[in-house]
mmCIF file of C-alpha atoms in Angstrom:
data_model
loop_
_atom_site.group_PDB
_atom_site.id
_atom_site.type_symbol
_atom_site.label_atom_id
_atom_site.label_comp_id
_atom_site.label_asym_id
_atom_site.label_seq_id
_atom_site.Cartn_x
_atom_site.Cartn_y
_atom_site.Cartn_z
ATOM 1 C CA MET J 1 108.077 154.124 182.286
ATOM 2 C CA ASN J 2 108.144 157.273 180.089
ATOM 3 C CA LYS J 3 105.003 157.916 177.848
ATOM 4 C CA LYS J 4 106.932 156.732 175.133
ATOM 5 C CA THR J 5 107.851 153.766 175.857
ATOM 6 C CA LYS J 6 104.348 153.106 176.947
ATOM 7 C CA GLY J 7 103.254 153.359 173.936
ATOM 8 C CA VAL J 8 105.633 151.098 171.933
ATOM 9 C CA LEU J 9 104.779 148.365 174.282
ATOM 10 C CA ALA J 10 101.175 149.171 174.022
ATOM 11 C CA GLY J 11 101.641 148.950 169.330
ATOM 12 C CA VAL J 12 103.153 145.420 169.944
ATOM 13 C CA ALA J 13 100.750 143.740 172.349
ATOM 14 C CA GLY J 14 97.925 144.876 169.496
ATOM 15 C CA ILE J 15 99.679 143.243 166.856
ATOM 16 C CA ALA J 16 99.838 140.103 168.862
ATOM 17 C CA LEU J 17 96.462 140.338 169.177
ATOM 18 C CA LEU J 18 95.795 140.426 165.745
ATOM 19 C CA ALA J 19 98.027 137.875 164.948
ATOM 20 C CA GLY J 20 96.536 135.692 167.455
ATOM 21 C CA GLY J 21 92.296 136.035 166.975
ATOM 22 C CA THR J 22 92.026 136.961 163.222
ATOM 23 C CA THR J 23 91.817 134.198 160.203
ATOM 24 C CA PHE J 24 91.903 135.356 156.627
ATOM 25 C CA ALA J 25 89.223 133.694 153.680
ATOM 26 C CA THR J 26 91.159 132.647 150.053
ATOM 27 C CA TRP J 27 89.273 132.806 146.995
ATOM 28 C CA SER J 28 87.928 130.148 145.220
ATOM 29 C CA GLU J 29 85.547 129.612 141.662
ATOM 30 C CA THR J 30 84.626 126.561 140.211
ATOM 31 C CA LEU J 31 83.930 126.694 136.500
ATOM 32 C CA THR J 32 82.627 123.789 134.381
ATOM 33 C CA GLN J 33 82.457 123.409 130.566
ATOM 34 C CA ASN J 34 80.738 121.276 127.603
ATOM 35 C CA GLY J 35 82.470 117.642 127.453
ATOM 36 C CA ALA J 36 82.833 115.758 124.197
ATOM 37 C CA THR J 37 82.012 113.223 122.206
ATOM 38 C CA ILE J 38 84.766 111.636 119.971
ATOM 39 C CA THR J 39 83.707 108.894 117.498
ATOM 40 C CA SER J 40 85.750 105.881 115.823
ATOM 41 C CA GLY J 41 86.137 105.894 112.565
ATOM 42 C CA LYS J 42 85.554 102.918 110.378
ATOM 43 C CA LEU J 43 86.598 100.001 107.951
ATOM 44 C CA ASP J 44 84.453 97.700 106.354
ATOM 45 C CA ILE J 45 84.567 95.586 103.077
ATOM 46 C CA THR J 46 81.881 93.866 101.413
ATOM 47 C CA GLY J 47 80.742 91.460 98.606
ATOM 48 C CA VAL J 48 78.047 93.593 96.328
ATOM 49 C CA SER J 49 75.956 90.858 94.288
ATOM 50 C CA THR J 50 76.313 88.163 92.926
ATOM 51 C CA PRO J 51 79.044 87.762 90.301
ATOM 52 C CA VAL J 52 78.238 86.632 87.026
ATOM 53 C CA TRP J 53 79.665 84.467 84.211
ATOM 54 C CA TYR J 54 79.814 85.573 80.530
ATOM 55 C CA ASP J 55 81.014 83.517 77.948
ATOM 56 C CA VAL J 56 83.002 86.160 75.858
ATOM 57 C CA THR J 57 84.661 84.098 73.230
ATOM 58 C CA ALA J 58 85.112 85.459 69.821
ATOM 59 C CA GLY J 59 82.729 85.803 67.102
ATOM 60 C CA ARG J 60 79.593 84.689 68.749
ATOM 61 C CA SER J 61 76.481 84.978 66.892
ATOM 62 C CA ASP J 62 74.204 85.033 70.803
ATOM 63 C CA ALA J 63 76.564 88.050 72.156
ATOM 64 C CA ALA J 64 73.689 90.093 72.981
ATOM 65 C CA ALA J 65 75.322 91.383 76.232
ATOM 66 C CA THR J 66 78.118 92.872 77.374
ATOM 67 C CA THR J 67 80.711 92.357 80.706
ATOM 68 C CA PRO J 68 79.622 95.623 83.569
ATOM 69 C CA VAL J 69 82.980 96.220 84.149
ATOM 70 C CA THR J 70 85.450 95.648 80.947
ATOM 71 C CA GLY J 71 82.288 95.833 77.920
ATOM 72 C CA ARG J 72 83.156 92.508 76.219
ATOM 73 C CA ALA J 73 80.542 91.507 74.178
ATOM 74 C CA GLY J 74 79.190 88.277 75.582
ATOM 75 C CA HIS J 75 76.302 86.505 76.844
ATOM 76 C CA THR J 76 76.042 84.494 80.099
ATOM 77 C CA ILE J 77 76.009 80.910 81.038
ATOM 78 C CA ASP J 78 75.712 78.705 84.457
ATOM 79 C CA LEU J 79 78.713 76.995 85.530
ATOM 80 C CA ALA J 80 77.083 74.637 86.149
ATOM 81 C CA THR J 81 75.496 73.746 82.698
ATOM 82 C CA TRP J 82 78.372 75.035 80.468
ATOM 83 C CA ARG J 83 80.860 73.151 78.137
ATOM 84 C CA THR J 84 83.751 75.069 77.499
ATOM 85 C CA VAL J 85 85.586 73.207 74.303
ATOM 86 C CA PRO J 86 89.124 74.695 73.066
ATOM 87 C CA GLY J 87 89.347 78.548 72.377
ATOM 88 C CA ASP J 88 86.376 79.668 74.174
ATOM 89 C CA SER J 89 86.449 82.502 76.974
ATOM 90 C CA ALA J 90 84.662 83.416 79.978
ATOM 91 C CA GLU J 91 84.241 86.608 82.216
ATOM 92 C CA ALA J 92 83.534 87.202 85.741
ATOM 93 C CA THR J 93 83.270 90.145 87.821
ATOM 94 C CA TYR J 94 83.648 90.463 91.149
ATOM 95 C CA SER J 95 82.492 93.073 93.285
ATOM 96 C CA PHE J 96 83.576 94.733 96.219
ATOM 97 C CA ASP J 97 82.691 97.828 98.312
ATOM 98 C CA VAL J 98 85.244 99.756 100.394
ATOM 99 C CA ALA J 99 84.424 101.582 103.248
ATOM 100 C CA LEU J 100 86.978 104.116 105.136
ATOM 101 C CA GLU J 101 86.068 106.820 107.778
ATOM 102 C CA GLY J 102 89.081 108.568 109.679
ATOM 103 C CA ASP J 103 91.524 111.436 108.720
ATOM 104 C CA ASN J 104 94.254 109.484 109.136
ATOM 105 C CA LEU J 105 93.141 106.216 107.222
ATOM 106 C CA ALA J 106 94.526 103.878 104.994
ATOM 107 C CA ALA J 107 93.936 100.300 104.150
ATOM 108 C CA GLN J 108 95.460 97.877 101.929
ATOM 109 C CA LEU J 109 93.039 95.852 99.418
ATOM 110 C CA ASP J 110 95.219 92.312 99.326
ATOM 111 C CA VAL J 111 94.743 90.599 96.249
ATOM 112 C CA SER J 112 97.264 88.765 96.360
ATOM 113 C CA ASN J 113 95.991 85.247 97.593
ATOM 114 C CA LEU J 114 93.831 85.106 94.508
ATOM 115 C CA ARG J 115 93.138 81.222 93.441
ATOM 116 C CA VAL J 116 93.713 81.830 90.420
ATOM 117 C CA VAL J 117 96.326 79.310 88.330
ATOM 118 C CA ALA J 118 96.414 77.158 84.816
ATOM 119 C CA ALA J 119 94.980 73.696 84.855
ATOM 120 C CA ASN J 120 94.365 70.937 82.396
ATOM 121 C CA GLY J 121 94.377 73.192 79.616
ATOM 122 C CA GLY J 122 92.811 76.481 80.901
ATOM 123 C CA THR J 123 94.678 79.508 81.895
ATOM 124 C CA ALA J 124 93.465 82.307 84.564
ATOM 125 C CA ALA J 125 94.103 86.110 84.895
ATOM 126 C CA PHE J 126 92.451 89.015 86.839
ATOM 127 C CA LYS J 127 92.727 92.670 86.313
ATOM 128 C CA ILE J 128 91.528 95.429 89.236
ATOM 129 C CA TYR J 129 89.396 98.598 88.605
ATOM 130 C CA ASP J 130 87.975 101.060 90.429
ATOM 131 C CA GLY J 131 84.428 102.270 91.080
ATOM 132 C CA ASN J 132 84.754 104.671 87.839
ATOM 133 C CA ARG J 133 85.647 100.830 86.270
ATOM 134 C CA ASN J 134 89.404 102.503 85.494
ATOM 135 C CA GLU J 135 91.291 99.734 85.357
ATOM 136 C CA ILE J 136 94.137 100.094 88.517
ATOM 137 C CA THR J 137 95.819 96.418 88.198
ATOM 138 C CA SER J 138 99.095 98.488 87.426
ATOM 139 C CA LYS J 139 98.193 100.256 90.822
ATOM 140 C CA LEU J 140 99.120 96.813 92.640
ATOM 141 C CA VAL J 141 102.509 96.440 95.042
ATOM 142 C CA GLY J 142 102.928 93.305 96.299
ATOM 143 C CA GLY J 143 99.096 92.140 95.058
ATOM 144 C CA LYS J 144 98.006 95.153 97.150
ATOM 145 C CA LEU J 145 96.450 98.148 97.003
ATOM 146 C CA THR J 146 96.250 101.461 98.856
ATOM 147 C CA PHE J 147 92.854 102.840 99.690
ATOM 148 C CA VAL J 148 92.442 106.085 101.538
ATOM 149 C CA GLY J 149 88.609 107.241 102.392
ATOM 150 C CA PRO J 150 86.720 110.657 101.461
ATOM 151 C CA ASP J 151 87.630 111.377 105.126
ATOM 152 C CA ALA J 152 91.381 111.475 104.532
ATOM 153 C CA GLY J 153 93.625 114.833 104.673
ATOM 154 C CA ALA J 154 95.226 116.232 101.460
ATOM 155 C CA ASP J 155 98.321 114.223 102.368
ATOM 156 C CA LEU J 156 97.093 110.850 101.857
ATOM 157 C CA ARG J 157 94.239 111.448 99.157
ATOM 158 C CA GLY J 158 96.597 113.205 96.963
ATOM 159 C CA ALA J 159 99.803 110.449 97.663
ATOM 160 C CA ALA J 160 100.743 108.672 94.533
ATOM 161 C CA GLY J 161 99.387 104.956 94.106
ATOM 162 C CA ASN J 162 96.387 105.614 96.822
ATOM 163 C CA VAL J 163 93.228 104.806 95.681
ATOM 164 C CA ALA J 164 90.189 107.330 96.764
ATOM 165 C CA VAL J 165 86.600 105.283 97.885
ATOM 166 C CA ASP J 166 83.739 107.722 98.562
ATOM 167 C CA LYS J 167 80.578 107.005 100.523
ATOM 168 C CA THR J 168 78.211 106.731 97.367
ATOM 169 C CA THR J 169 80.190 104.648 95.032
ATOM 170 C CA ALA J 170 77.925 100.857 95.101
ATOM 171 C CA ALA J 171 81.402 98.966 94.242
ATOM 172 C CA ASP J 172 84.669 100.716 94.682
ATOM 173 C CA VAL J 173 86.940 97.979 93.363
ATOM 174 C CA HIS J 174 86.237 95.229 90.765
ATOM 175 C CA VAL J 175 87.845 92.203 90.377
ATOM 176 C CA VAL J 176 87.830 90.733 86.874
ATOM 177 C CA VAL J 177 88.810 87.253 86.108
ATOM 178 C CA THR J 178 89.260 85.701 82.732
ATOM 179 C CA VAL J 179 89.477 82.156 81.765
ATOM 180 C CA ASP J 180 90.776 81.194 78.565
ATOM 181 C CA PHE J 181 90.931 78.262 76.763
ATOM 182 C CA ALA J 182 93.963 77.790 73.598
ATOM 183 C CA SER J 183 92.986 76.554 71.100
ATOM 184 C CA ASP J 184 96.324 74.470 70.355
ATOM 185 C CA LYS J 185 95.848 72.960 73.962
ATOM 186 C CA ALA J 186 93.506 70.753 73.391
ATOM 187 C CA ALA J 187 95.053 67.369 73.745
ATOM 188 C CA ASP J 188 95.472 69.058 77.687
ATOM 189 C CA MET J 189 91.503 69.248 78.378
ATOM 190 C CA SER J 190 89.847 66.832 80.756
ATOM 191 C CA ALA J 191 86.547 66.657 81.955
ATOM 192 C CA THR J 192 86.967 69.190 84.505
ATOM 193 C CA VAL J 193 89.006 71.727 82.539
ATOM 194 C CA TYR J 194 89.194 74.515 85.272
ATOM 195 C CA GLN J 195 88.490 74.846 88.614
ATOM 196 C CA LEU J 196 88.414 78.356 89.839
ATOM 197 C CA GLY J 197 89.270 79.102 93.696
ATOM 198 C CA GLU J 198 87.982 81.276 96.272
ATOM 199 C CA VAL J 199 87.795 85.093 94.839
ATOM 200 C CA GLY J 200 88.943 86.849 97.780
ATOM 201 C CA VAL J 201 90.099 89.749 99.308
ATOM 202 C CA SER J 202 90.835 91.618 102.728
ATOM 203 C CA LEU J 203 91.149 94.939 104.078
ATOM 204 C CA THR J 204 93.758 95.934 106.101
ATOM 205 C CA GLN J 205 94.870 99.144 108.037
ATOM 206 C CA VAL J 206 98.325 100.393 107.005
ATOM 207 C CA ALA J 207 99.807 103.644 108.437
ATOM 208 C CA GLY J 208 99.421 106.314 106.593
ATOM 209 C CA ALA J 209 101.522 106.858 103.239
#
């Protein structure tokens, strides 16, 4: 065997030895980052104060007060002792605080179930006002109003028909109920001329509009 052949064989043997007897380490690295906290929003409605009834009959000489939202002249009354006669008119305000927190939160206030009906010579109706005492009855759609909170995006807050609420106003919506006893309905009036049912509202989340 010549020297050239011996050199080739030695080289092959050396490669085989390296392949079978040596290990290679792979690199690795670990990285951690701070976690995050996700906080839920809020949807809530609460009654504000106890409704006060006023006698707002026109022409009363003792009209020493005004109703809190509509500003009608009158005086406070206790329905347990107040005795109505044809031509009288009474009014009360039911106020609610709406709390909405959420970037994509819109909620409908449902007043369609207000039990305000005519009975025994008395007729009743209601109007809706926002927290600034601006009438928004015209924004009712099927007895419902769509509210958005202060965290909502510009597209929600700017949508036509949506009513914006904030975190500071004590009452965001007022339901003003008026009961009238027409003078030409005297024959229809009985001992119990009118019984007002529950005045309640509900708030339900809806898809943003």
